[in-house]
Amino acid sequence: MRVMTSNIWGCYFGNPADERIDAIEATLRRYDADVIGIQEMCPEWYRNDLAGRLKDRFNFVGCFDGNHSPLFFRKNLFDIVEMGWMRYSRAFDISKSVTWAVLETRDQHKKIAVFNTHMFWSNMISDDEERRESNAMELLDKMKAMKTKYGNIPTVAFGDFNSTADGLAMKYLNANNVFSAYELADVCSEVSSHHGDPVRGVDGKYLGKKTTNDKTKSIDHVVFFKDELKVKEQRVVEDQDILNATDHSPVYVDFEF
């Protein structure tokens, strides 16, 4: 099974979605994940109909334009058992939330719970680390709740945690036996997921650059309970078209399910 997380750089900074949507769609199709979590899907992305462009392949979870962190899942592989959305209690804006779904495979009727999240960030608030830690606590509680409700089914969470390896949110998850895929995978990327804002060139088009930061500086994670699932590969996508389209490289993870 393959999951992918991608922060698509919103539309808050004079960076219109319609100039970048082709590259976002192309990347999501190119890497053909079974479940995708998107962050910063602001109303402009709904108006440009990213979900409609992908409806031949994916069903959409969390489809209201105030949900900036929706889920996509392969319609030919899964049926949906339950879905939900929660804004974090210590959040700066509505985009800091988690969308979840319990999916069941159509062939073997195996269930898995998936969680797409965007955690707190602000450079103007002194307790931003503590707020992210609080977000991590709420996320973990929801993951455990789904496991309890459905008989200890496997869970996987992904998204923009805004926390590096040494941040309080990731430290809290690690202390509770939940780890980023690059720590568990047989093969992983050695680079960070965040490469910075693309810049408009003299031709008026965006140009993004690869990062020189290593994986410990990643803030986009796919996380698992240790030893629950076999994590095979974690990759940070650095294709030029996606570097040009967003400040975060998508991350995908392959695991046995």
PDB file of C-alpha atoms in Angstrom:
ATOM      1  CA  MET A   1       0.000   0.000   0.000  1.00  0.00           C
ATOM      2  CA  ARG A   2       1.237   3.497  -0.773  1.00  0.00           C
ATOM      3  CA  VAL A   3       0.290   6.692   1.054  1.00  0.00           C
ATOM      4  CA  MET A   4       1.377  10.183   0.084  1.00  0.00           C
ATOM      5  CA  THR A   5       1.260  13.511   1.895  1.00  0.00           C
ATOM      6  CA  SER A   6       1.551  16.846   0.107  1.00  0.00           C
ATOM      7  CA  ASN A   7       1.318  20.413   1.376  1.00  0.00           C
ATOM      8  CA  ILE A   8       0.357  22.312  -1.779  1.00  0.00           C
ATOM      9  CA  TRP A   9       1.332  25.837  -0.632  1.00  0.00           C
ATOM     10  CA  GLY A  10      -2.160  27.210  -0.166  1.00  0.00           C
ATOM     11  CA  CYS A  11      -3.085  30.408  -1.957  1.00  0.00           C
ATOM     12  CA  TYR A  12      -2.390  32.951   0.766  1.00  0.00           C
ATOM     13  CA  PHE A  13       0.752  34.584  -0.555  1.00  0.00           C
ATOM     14  CA  GLY A  14      -0.149  35.870  -3.997  1.00  0.00           C
ATOM     15  CA  ASN A  15       0.495  32.360  -5.314  1.00  0.00           C
ATOM     16  CA  PRO A  16      -2.662  31.503  -7.255  1.00  0.00           C
ATOM     17  CA  ALA A  17      -3.729  27.886  -7.429  1.00  0.00           C
ATOM     18  CA  ASP A  18      -4.577  27.986 -11.128  1.00  0.00           C
ATOM     19  CA  GLU A  19      -0.911  28.508 -12.026  1.00  0.00           C
ATOM     20  CA  ARG A  20       0.158  25.410 -10.102  1.00  0.00           C
ATOM     21  CA  ILE A  21      -2.723  22.970 -10.242  1.00  0.00           C
ATOM     22  CA  ASP A  22      -1.492  21.156 -13.369  1.00  0.00           C
ATOM     23  CA  ALA A  23       1.788  20.263 -11.651  1.00  0.00           C
ATOM     24  CA  ILE A  24       0.018  19.188  -8.465  1.00  0.00           C
ATOM     25  CA  GLU A  25      -2.359  16.945 -10.400  1.00  0.00           C
ATOM     26  CA  ALA A  26       0.457  15.515 -12.521  1.00  0.00           C
ATOM     27  CA  THR A  27       2.507  14.638  -9.439  1.00  0.00           C
ATOM     28  CA  LEU A  28      -0.402  12.965  -7.652  1.00  0.00           C
ATOM     29  CA  ARG A  29      -1.079  10.865 -10.732  1.00  0.00           C
ATOM     30  CA  ARG A  30       2.592  10.101 -11.384  1.00  0.00           C
ATOM     31  CA  TYR A  31       3.155   8.540  -7.978  1.00  0.00           C
ATOM     32  CA  ASP A  32      -0.241   6.834  -7.940  1.00  0.00           C
ATOM     33  CA  ALA A  33      -0.726   6.484  -4.188  1.00  0.00           C
ATOM     34  CA  ASP A  34      -3.629   4.544  -2.729  1.00  0.00           C
ATOM     35  CA  VAL A  35      -4.334   7.209  -0.096  1.00  0.00           C
ATOM     36  CA  ILE A  36      -3.337  10.885  -0.313  1.00  0.00           C
ATOM     37  CA  GLY A  37      -3.422  13.609   2.305  1.00  0.00           C
ATOM     38  CA  ILE A  38      -3.389  17.231   1.119  1.00  0.00           C
ATOM     39  CA  GLN A  39      -2.654  20.235   3.335  1.00  0.00           C
ATOM     40  CA  GLU A  40      -3.371  23.923   2.657  1.00  0.00           C
ATOM     41  CA  MET A  41      -6.198  23.098   0.278  1.00  0.00           C
ATOM     42  CA  CYS A  42      -7.774  26.521   0.681  1.00  0.00           C
ATOM     43  CA  PRO A  43     -11.074  27.504  -1.022  1.00  0.00           C
ATOM     44  CA  GLU A  44      -9.284  28.531  -4.222  1.00  0.00           C
ATOM     45  CA  TRP A  45      -8.254  24.901  -4.743  1.00  0.00           C
ATOM     46  CA  TYR A  46     -11.893  23.872  -4.387  1.00  0.00           C
ATOM     47  CA  ARG A  47     -12.926  26.519  -6.926  1.00  0.00           C
ATOM     48  CA  ASN A  48     -10.278  25.186  -9.321  1.00  0.00           C
ATOM     49  CA  ASP A  49     -11.704  21.709  -8.636  1.00  0.00           C
ATOM     50  CA  LEU A  50      -8.642  19.664  -7.734  1.00  0.00           C
ATOM     51  CA  ALA A  51     -10.955  16.931  -6.452  1.00  0.00           C
ATOM     52  CA  GLY A  52     -12.944  16.945  -9.691  1.00  0.00           C
ATOM     53  CA  ARG A  53      -9.771  16.525 -11.730  1.00  0.00           C
ATOM     54  CA  LEU A  54      -8.970  13.364  -9.787  1.00  0.00           C
ATOM     55  CA  LYS A  55     -12.445  11.867  -9.507  1.00  0.00           C
ATOM     56  CA  ASP A  56     -11.740   9.229 -12.145  1.00  0.00           C
ATOM     57  CA  ARG A  57      -9.349   7.609  -9.682  1.00  0.00           C
ATOM     58  CA  PHE A  58     -10.092   8.909  -6.185  1.00  0.00           C
ATOM     59  CA  ASN A  59     -12.946   9.399  -3.776  1.00  0.00           C
ATOM     60  CA  PHE A  60     -12.732  12.486  -1.605  1.00  0.00           C
ATOM     61  CA  VAL A  61     -13.069  12.685   2.195  1.00  0.00           C
ATOM     62  CA  GLY A  62     -13.677  15.982   3.926  1.00  0.00           C
ATOM     63  CA  CYS A  63     -15.265  17.750   1.006  1.00  0.00           C
ATOM     64  CA  PHE A  64     -16.199  21.163   2.329  1.00  0.00           C
ATOM     65  CA  ASP A  65     -14.181  24.213   1.439  1.00  0.00           C
ATOM     66  CA  GLY A  66     -13.290  24.994   5.052  1.00  0.00           C
ATOM     67  CA  ASN A  67     -11.377  21.707   5.294  1.00  0.00           C
ATOM     68  CA  HIS A  68      -7.804  22.499   4.343  1.00  0.00           C
ATOM     69  CA  SER A  69      -6.585  18.931   5.055  1.00  0.00           C
ATOM     70  CA  PRO A  70      -8.796  16.516   3.096  1.00  0.00           C
ATOM     71  CA  LEU A  71      -8.127  12.919   2.117  1.00  0.00           C
ATOM     72  CA  PHE A  72      -8.255  11.116  -1.217  1.00  0.00           C
ATOM     73  CA  PHE A  73      -8.442   7.327  -1.537  1.00  0.00           C
ATOM     74  CA  ARG A  74      -8.516   4.956  -4.491  1.00  0.00           C
ATOM     75  CA  LYS A  75     -12.139   4.236  -5.312  1.00  0.00           C
ATOM     76  CA  ASN A  76     -11.413   0.834  -6.851  1.00  0.00           C
ATOM     77  CA  LEU A  77      -9.569  -0.424  -3.750  1.00  0.00           C
ATOM     78  CA  PHE A  78     -11.488   0.772  -0.703  1.00  0.00           C
ATOM     79  CA  ASP A  79     -14.897   1.290   0.782  1.00  0.00           C
ATOM     80  CA  ILE A  80     -15.289   3.874   3.503  1.00  0.00           C
ATOM     81  CA  VAL A  81     -16.463   2.695   6.922  1.00  0.00           C
ATOM     82  CA  GLU A  82     -16.202   5.957   8.855  1.00  0.00           C
ATOM     83  CA  MET A  83     -14.878   9.449   8.302  1.00  0.00           C
ATOM     84  CA  GLY A  84     -14.483  12.575  10.398  1.00  0.00           C
ATOM     85  CA  TRP A  85     -12.837  15.966  10.781  1.00  0.00           C
ATOM     86  CA  MET A  86     -11.576  17.755  13.869  1.00  0.00           C
ATOM     87  CA  ARG A  87     -10.074  21.179  14.359  1.00  0.00           C
ATOM     88  CA  TYR A  88      -7.318  21.134  16.946  1.00  0.00           C
ATOM     89  CA  SER A  89      -8.250  22.777  20.226  1.00  0.00           C
ATOM     90  CA  ARG A  90      -5.004  24.796  20.304  1.00  0.00           C
ATOM     91  CA  ALA A  91      -5.007  26.073  16.734  1.00  0.00           C
ATOM     92  CA  PHE A  92      -4.188  29.349  15.040  1.00  0.00           C
ATOM     93  CA  ASP A  93      -6.687  28.983  12.202  1.00  0.00           C
ATOM     94  CA  ILE A  94      -9.115  26.502  10.722  1.00  0.00           C
ATOM     95  CA  SER A  95      -6.448  24.916   8.534  1.00  0.00           C
ATOM     96  CA  LYS A  96      -4.845  23.253  11.571  1.00  0.00           C
ATOM     97  CA  SER A  97      -6.905  20.117  11.808  1.00  0.00           C
ATOM     98  CA  VAL A  98      -7.087  16.398  11.169  1.00  0.00           C
ATOM     99  CA  THR A  99      -9.296  14.468   8.741  1.00  0.00           C
ATOM    100  CA  TRP A 100      -9.591  10.729   9.234  1.00  0.00           C
ATOM    101  CA  ALA A 101     -11.204   7.736   7.612  1.00  0.00           C
ATOM    102  CA  VAL A 102     -11.517   4.057   8.350  1.00  0.00           C
ATOM    103  CA  LEU A 103     -11.144   2.248   5.038  1.00  0.00           C
ATOM    104  CA  GLU A 104     -11.880  -1.372   4.177  1.00  0.00           C
ATOM    105  CA  THR A 105     -10.279  -3.174   1.254  1.00  0.00           C
ATOM    106  CA  ARG A 106     -12.789  -4.481  -1.242  1.00  0.00           C
ATOM    107  CA  ASP A 107     -10.957  -7.728  -1.907  1.00  0.00           C
ATOM    108  CA  GLN A 108      -9.939  -8.948   1.564  1.00  0.00           C
ATOM    109  CA  HIS A 109     -12.150  -6.762   3.782  1.00  0.00           C
ATOM    110  CA  LYS A 110      -9.181  -5.572   5.826  1.00  0.00           C
ATOM    111  CA  LYS A 111      -9.594  -2.303   7.698  1.00  0.00           C
ATOM    112  CA  ILE A 112      -7.081   0.504   8.211  1.00  0.00           C
ATOM    113  CA  ALA A 113      -7.467   3.940   9.795  1.00  0.00           C
ATOM    114  CA  VAL A 114      -5.787   6.872   8.034  1.00  0.00           C
ATOM    115  CA  PHE A 115      -5.291  10.402   9.377  1.00  0.00           C
ATOM    116  CA  ASN A 116      -4.302  13.521   7.438  1.00  0.00           C
ATOM    117  CA  THR A 117      -3.161  16.455   9.539  1.00  0.00           C
ATOM    118  CA  HIS A 118      -1.718  19.943   9.547  1.00  0.00           C
ATOM    119  CA  MET A 119      -0.384  21.028  12.928  1.00  0.00           C
ATOM    120  CA  PHE A 120       0.069  24.466  14.428  1.00  0.00           C
ATOM    121  CA  TRP A 121       2.573  27.034  13.186  1.00  0.00           C
ATOM    122  CA  SER A 122       3.162  30.693  13.935  1.00  0.00           C
ATOM    123  CA  ASN A 123       6.306  32.794  14.151  1.00  0.00           C
ATOM    124  CA  MET A 124       4.503  35.314  16.358  1.00  0.00           C
ATOM    125  CA  ILE A 125       3.515  33.104  19.308  1.00  0.00           C
ATOM    126  CA  SER A 126       5.992  32.015  21.963  1.00  0.00           C
ATOM    127  CA  ASP A 127       4.332  28.688  22.756  1.00  0.00           C
ATOM    128  CA  ASP A 128       4.156  27.318  19.209  1.00  0.00           C
ATOM    129  CA  GLU A 129       6.122  24.168  20.140  1.00  0.00           C
ATOM    130  CA  GLU A 130       3.790  23.473  23.047  1.00  0.00           C
ATOM    131  CA  ARG A 131       0.749  23.928  20.820  1.00  0.00           C
ATOM    132  CA  ARG A 132       2.112  21.416  18.328  1.00  0.00           C
ATOM    133  CA  GLU A 133       2.748  19.006  21.169  1.00  0.00           C
ATOM    134  CA  SER A 134      -0.891  19.449  22.177  1.00  0.00           C
ATOM    135  CA  ASN A 135      -1.926  18.758  18.568  1.00  0.00           C
ATOM    136  CA  ALA A 136       0.159  15.563  18.638  1.00  0.00           C
ATOM    137  CA  MET A 137      -1.616  14.482  21.816  1.00  0.00           C
ATOM    138  CA  GLU A 138      -5.031  14.974  20.207  1.00  0.00           C
ATOM    139  CA  LEU A 139      -3.949  13.138  17.060  1.00  0.00           C
ATOM    140  CA  LEU A 140      -2.618  10.185  19.041  1.00  0.00           C
ATOM    141  CA  ASP A 141      -5.808  10.026  21.108  1.00  0.00           C
ATOM    142  CA  LYS A 142      -7.867   9.848  17.905  1.00  0.00           C
ATOM    143  CA  MET A 143      -5.594   7.161  16.440  1.00  0.00           C
ATOM    144  CA  LYS A 144      -5.944   5.068  19.586  1.00  0.00           C
ATOM    145  CA  ALA A 145      -9.709   5.607  19.638  1.00  0.00           C
ATOM    146  CA  MET A 146     -10.090   4.184  16.126  1.00  0.00           C
ATOM    147  CA  LYS A 147      -7.905   1.216  17.039  1.00  0.00           C
ATOM    148  CA  THR A 148     -10.081   0.519  20.063  1.00  0.00           C
ATOM    149  CA  LYS A 149     -13.353   0.969  18.204  1.00  0.00           C
ATOM    150  CA  TYR A 150     -12.452  -1.353  15.326  1.00  0.00           C
ATOM    151  CA  GLY A 151     -10.508  -4.091  17.083  1.00  0.00           C
ATOM    152  CA  ASN A 152      -6.893  -2.908  17.049  1.00  0.00           C
ATOM    153  CA  ILE A 153      -6.792  -2.147  13.331  1.00  0.00           C
ATOM    154  CA  PRO A 154      -3.551  -0.657  11.973  1.00  0.00           C
ATOM    155  CA  THR A 155      -3.313   3.111  11.751  1.00  0.00           C
ATOM    156  CA  VAL A 156      -1.155   5.516   9.787  1.00  0.00           C
ATOM    157  CA  ALA A 157      -1.060   9.308  10.085  1.00  0.00           C
ATOM    158  CA  PHE A 158       0.553  11.780   7.705  1.00  0.00           C
ATOM    159  CA  GLY A 159       0.762  15.444   6.929  1.00  0.00           C
ATOM    160  CA  ASP A 160       2.537  18.680   7.749  1.00  0.00           C
ATOM    161  CA  PHE A 161       3.410  18.310  11.436  1.00  0.00           C
ATOM    162  CA  ASN A 162       5.485  21.523  11.413  1.00  0.00           C
ATOM    163  CA  SER A 163       7.830  19.595  13.684  1.00  0.00           C
ATOM    164  CA  THR A 164      11.358  18.432  12.974  1.00  0.00           C
ATOM    165  CA  ALA A 165      12.780  15.330  14.615  1.00  0.00           C
ATOM    166  CA  ASP A 166      13.778  17.297  17.710  1.00  0.00           C
ATOM    167  CA  GLY A 167      10.469  19.189  18.008  1.00  0.00           C
ATOM    168  CA  LEU A 168       8.108  18.573  20.914  1.00  0.00           C
ATOM    169  CA  ALA A 169       5.381  17.067  18.715  1.00  0.00           C
ATOM    170  CA  MET A 170       7.646  14.401  17.232  1.00  0.00           C
ATOM    171  CA  LYS A 171       9.290  13.754  20.588  1.00  0.00           C
ATOM    172  CA  TYR A 172       5.864  13.180  22.138  1.00  0.00           C
ATOM    173  CA  LEU A 173       4.885  10.729  19.401  1.00  0.00           C
ATOM    174  CA  ASN A 174       8.224   8.898  19.673  1.00  0.00           C
ATOM    175  CA  ALA A 175       7.737   8.562  23.433  1.00  0.00           C
ATOM    176  CA  ASN A 176       4.426   6.858  22.655  1.00  0.00           C
ATOM    177  CA  ASN A 177       5.930   4.387  20.163  1.00  0.00           C
ATOM    178  CA  VAL A 178       4.979   6.348  17.024  1.00  0.00           C
ATOM    179  CA  PHE A 179       7.762   7.155  14.560  1.00  0.00           C
ATOM    180  CA  SER A 180       8.265   8.872  11.221  1.00  0.00           C
ATOM    181  CA  ALA A 181       8.610   6.461   8.317  1.00  0.00           C
ATOM    182  CA  TYR A 182      12.206   7.457   7.576  1.00  0.00           C
ATOM    183  CA  GLU A 183      13.139   5.909  10.933  1.00  0.00           C
ATOM    184  CA  LEU A 184      11.343   2.637  10.186  1.00  0.00           C
ATOM    185  CA  ALA A 185      11.698   2.075   6.442  1.00  0.00           C
ATOM    186  CA  ASP A 186      14.120  -0.339   4.808  1.00  0.00           C
ATOM    187  CA  VAL A 187      14.977   2.455   2.332  1.00  0.00           C
ATOM    188  CA  CYS A 188      14.479   6.179   2.838  1.00  0.00           C
ATOM    189  CA  SER A 189      15.333   9.597   1.428  1.00  0.00           C
ATOM    190  CA  GLU A 190      18.121  11.445   3.192  1.00  0.00           C
ATOM    191  CA  VAL A 191      16.745  14.927   2.474  1.00  0.00           C
ATOM    192  CA  SER A 192      14.198  17.171   4.159  1.00  0.00           C
ATOM    193  CA  SER A 193      10.665  17.431   2.822  1.00  0.00           C
ATOM    194  CA  HIS A 194      10.583  21.247   3.091  1.00  0.00           C
ATOM    195  CA  HIS A 195      12.561  23.119   0.432  1.00  0.00           C
ATOM    196  CA  GLY A 196      11.214  26.684   0.740  1.00  0.00           C
ATOM    197  CA  ASP A 197       9.035  28.935  -1.379  1.00  0.00           C
ATOM    198  CA  PRO A 198       9.362  28.829  -5.164  1.00  0.00           C
ATOM    199  CA  VAL A 199      10.363  32.211  -6.597  1.00  0.00           C
ATOM    200  CA  ARG A 200       9.035  33.848  -9.750  1.00  0.00           C
ATOM    201  CA  GLY A 201      11.641  34.137 -12.462  1.00  0.00           C
ATOM    202  CA  VAL A 202      12.017  36.891 -15.040  1.00  0.00           C
ATOM    203  CA  ASP A 203       9.704  34.844 -17.276  1.00  0.00           C
ATOM    204  CA  GLY A 204       6.954  35.141 -14.654  1.00  0.00           C
ATOM    205  CA  LYS A 205       7.008  31.427 -13.835  1.00  0.00           C
ATOM    206  CA  TYR A 206       7.749  29.872 -10.461  1.00  0.00           C
ATOM    207  CA  LEU A 207      11.072  28.137  -9.911  1.00  0.00           C
ATOM    208  CA  GLY A 208      11.786  25.960  -6.892  1.00  0.00           C
ATOM    209  CA  LYS A 209      15.091  24.527  -5.697  1.00  0.00           C
ATOM    210  CA  LYS A 210      16.044  21.325  -3.940  1.00  0.00           C
ATOM    211  CA  THR A 211      16.940  21.628  -0.291  1.00  0.00           C
ATOM    212  CA  THR A 212      20.349  20.912   1.200  1.00  0.00           C
ATOM    213  CA  ASN A 213      18.827  20.079   4.589  1.00  0.00           C
ATOM    214  CA  ASP A 214      18.859  16.485   5.742  1.00  0.00           C
ATOM    215  CA  LYS A 215      15.912  14.291   6.732  1.00  0.00           C
ATOM    216  CA  THR A 216      15.989  15.322  10.406  1.00  0.00           C
ATOM    217  CA  LYS A 217      14.784  18.761   9.270  1.00  0.00           C
ATOM    218  CA  SER A 218      11.662  17.311   7.637  1.00  0.00           C
ATOM    219  CA  ILE A 219       8.363  18.645   8.901  1.00  0.00           C
ATOM    220  CA  ASP A 220       6.163  16.466   6.665  1.00  0.00           C
ATOM    221  CA  HIS A 221       5.822  12.979   8.088  1.00  0.00           C
ATOM    222  CA  VAL A 222       4.122   9.651   7.614  1.00  0.00           C
ATOM    223  CA  VAL A 223       4.001   8.053  11.057  1.00  0.00           C
ATOM    224  CA  PHE A 224       3.391   4.512  12.262  1.00  0.00           C
ATOM    225  CA  PHE A 225       3.271   2.653  15.540  1.00  0.00           C
ATOM    226  CA  LYS A 226       6.583   0.824  15.686  1.00  0.00           C
ATOM    227  CA  ASP A 227       6.388  -2.826  14.554  1.00  0.00           C
ATOM    228  CA  GLU A 228       2.697  -2.572  13.577  1.00  0.00           C
ATOM    229  CA  LEU A 229       3.267  -2.550   9.810  1.00  0.00           C
ATOM    230  CA  LYS A 230       6.248  -3.412   7.634  1.00  0.00           C
ATOM    231  CA  VAL A 231       7.509  -0.104   6.229  1.00  0.00           C
ATOM    232  CA  LYS A 232       9.395  -0.740   2.997  1.00  0.00           C
ATOM    233  CA  GLU A 233      10.285   2.639   1.491  1.00  0.00           C
ATOM    234  CA  GLN A 234       9.982   6.356   2.257  1.00  0.00           C
ATOM    235  CA  ARG A 235      10.655   8.886  -0.487  1.00  0.00           C
ATOM    236  CA  VAL A 236      10.737  12.669  -0.759  1.00  0.00           C
ATOM    237  CA  VAL A 237       9.648  13.718  -4.268  1.00  0.00           C
ATOM    238  CA  GLU A 238      11.993  16.262  -5.861  1.00  0.00           C
ATOM    239  CA  ASP A 239      10.766  16.374  -9.461  1.00  0.00           C
ATOM    240  CA  GLN A 240      11.252  19.852 -10.885  1.00  0.00           C
ATOM    241  CA  ASP A 241       7.586  20.468 -11.658  1.00  0.00           C
ATOM    242  CA  ILE A 242       6.566  19.895  -8.036  1.00  0.00           C
ATOM    243  CA  LEU A 243       9.504  21.943  -6.742  1.00  0.00           C
ATOM    244  CA  ASN A 244       8.116  24.783  -8.849  1.00  0.00           C
ATOM    245  CA  ALA A 245       4.561  24.305  -7.582  1.00  0.00           C
ATOM    246  CA  THR A 246       4.913  24.201  -3.775  1.00  0.00           C
ATOM    247  CA  ASP A 247       7.294  24.839  -0.896  1.00  0.00           C
ATOM    248  CA  HIS A 248       6.952  21.269   0.428  1.00  0.00           C
ATOM    249  CA  SER A 249       8.062  18.189  -1.434  1.00  0.00           C
ATOM    250  CA  PRO A 250       5.450  15.437  -1.292  1.00  0.00           C
ATOM    251  CA  VAL A 251       6.415  12.368   0.702  1.00  0.00           C
ATOM    252  CA  TYR A 252       5.257   8.864  -0.133  1.00  0.00           C
ATOM    253  CA  VAL A 253       5.645   5.648   1.816  1.00  0.00           C
ATOM    254  CA  ASP A 254       5.186   2.059   0.720  1.00  0.00           C
ATOM    255  CA  PHE A 255       4.270  -0.498   3.376  1.00  0.00           C
ATOM    256  CA  GLU A 256       2.846  -3.982   3.598  1.00  0.00           C
ATOM    257  CA  PHE A 257      -0.839  -4.203   4.424  1.00  0.00           C
TER     258      PHE A 257
END
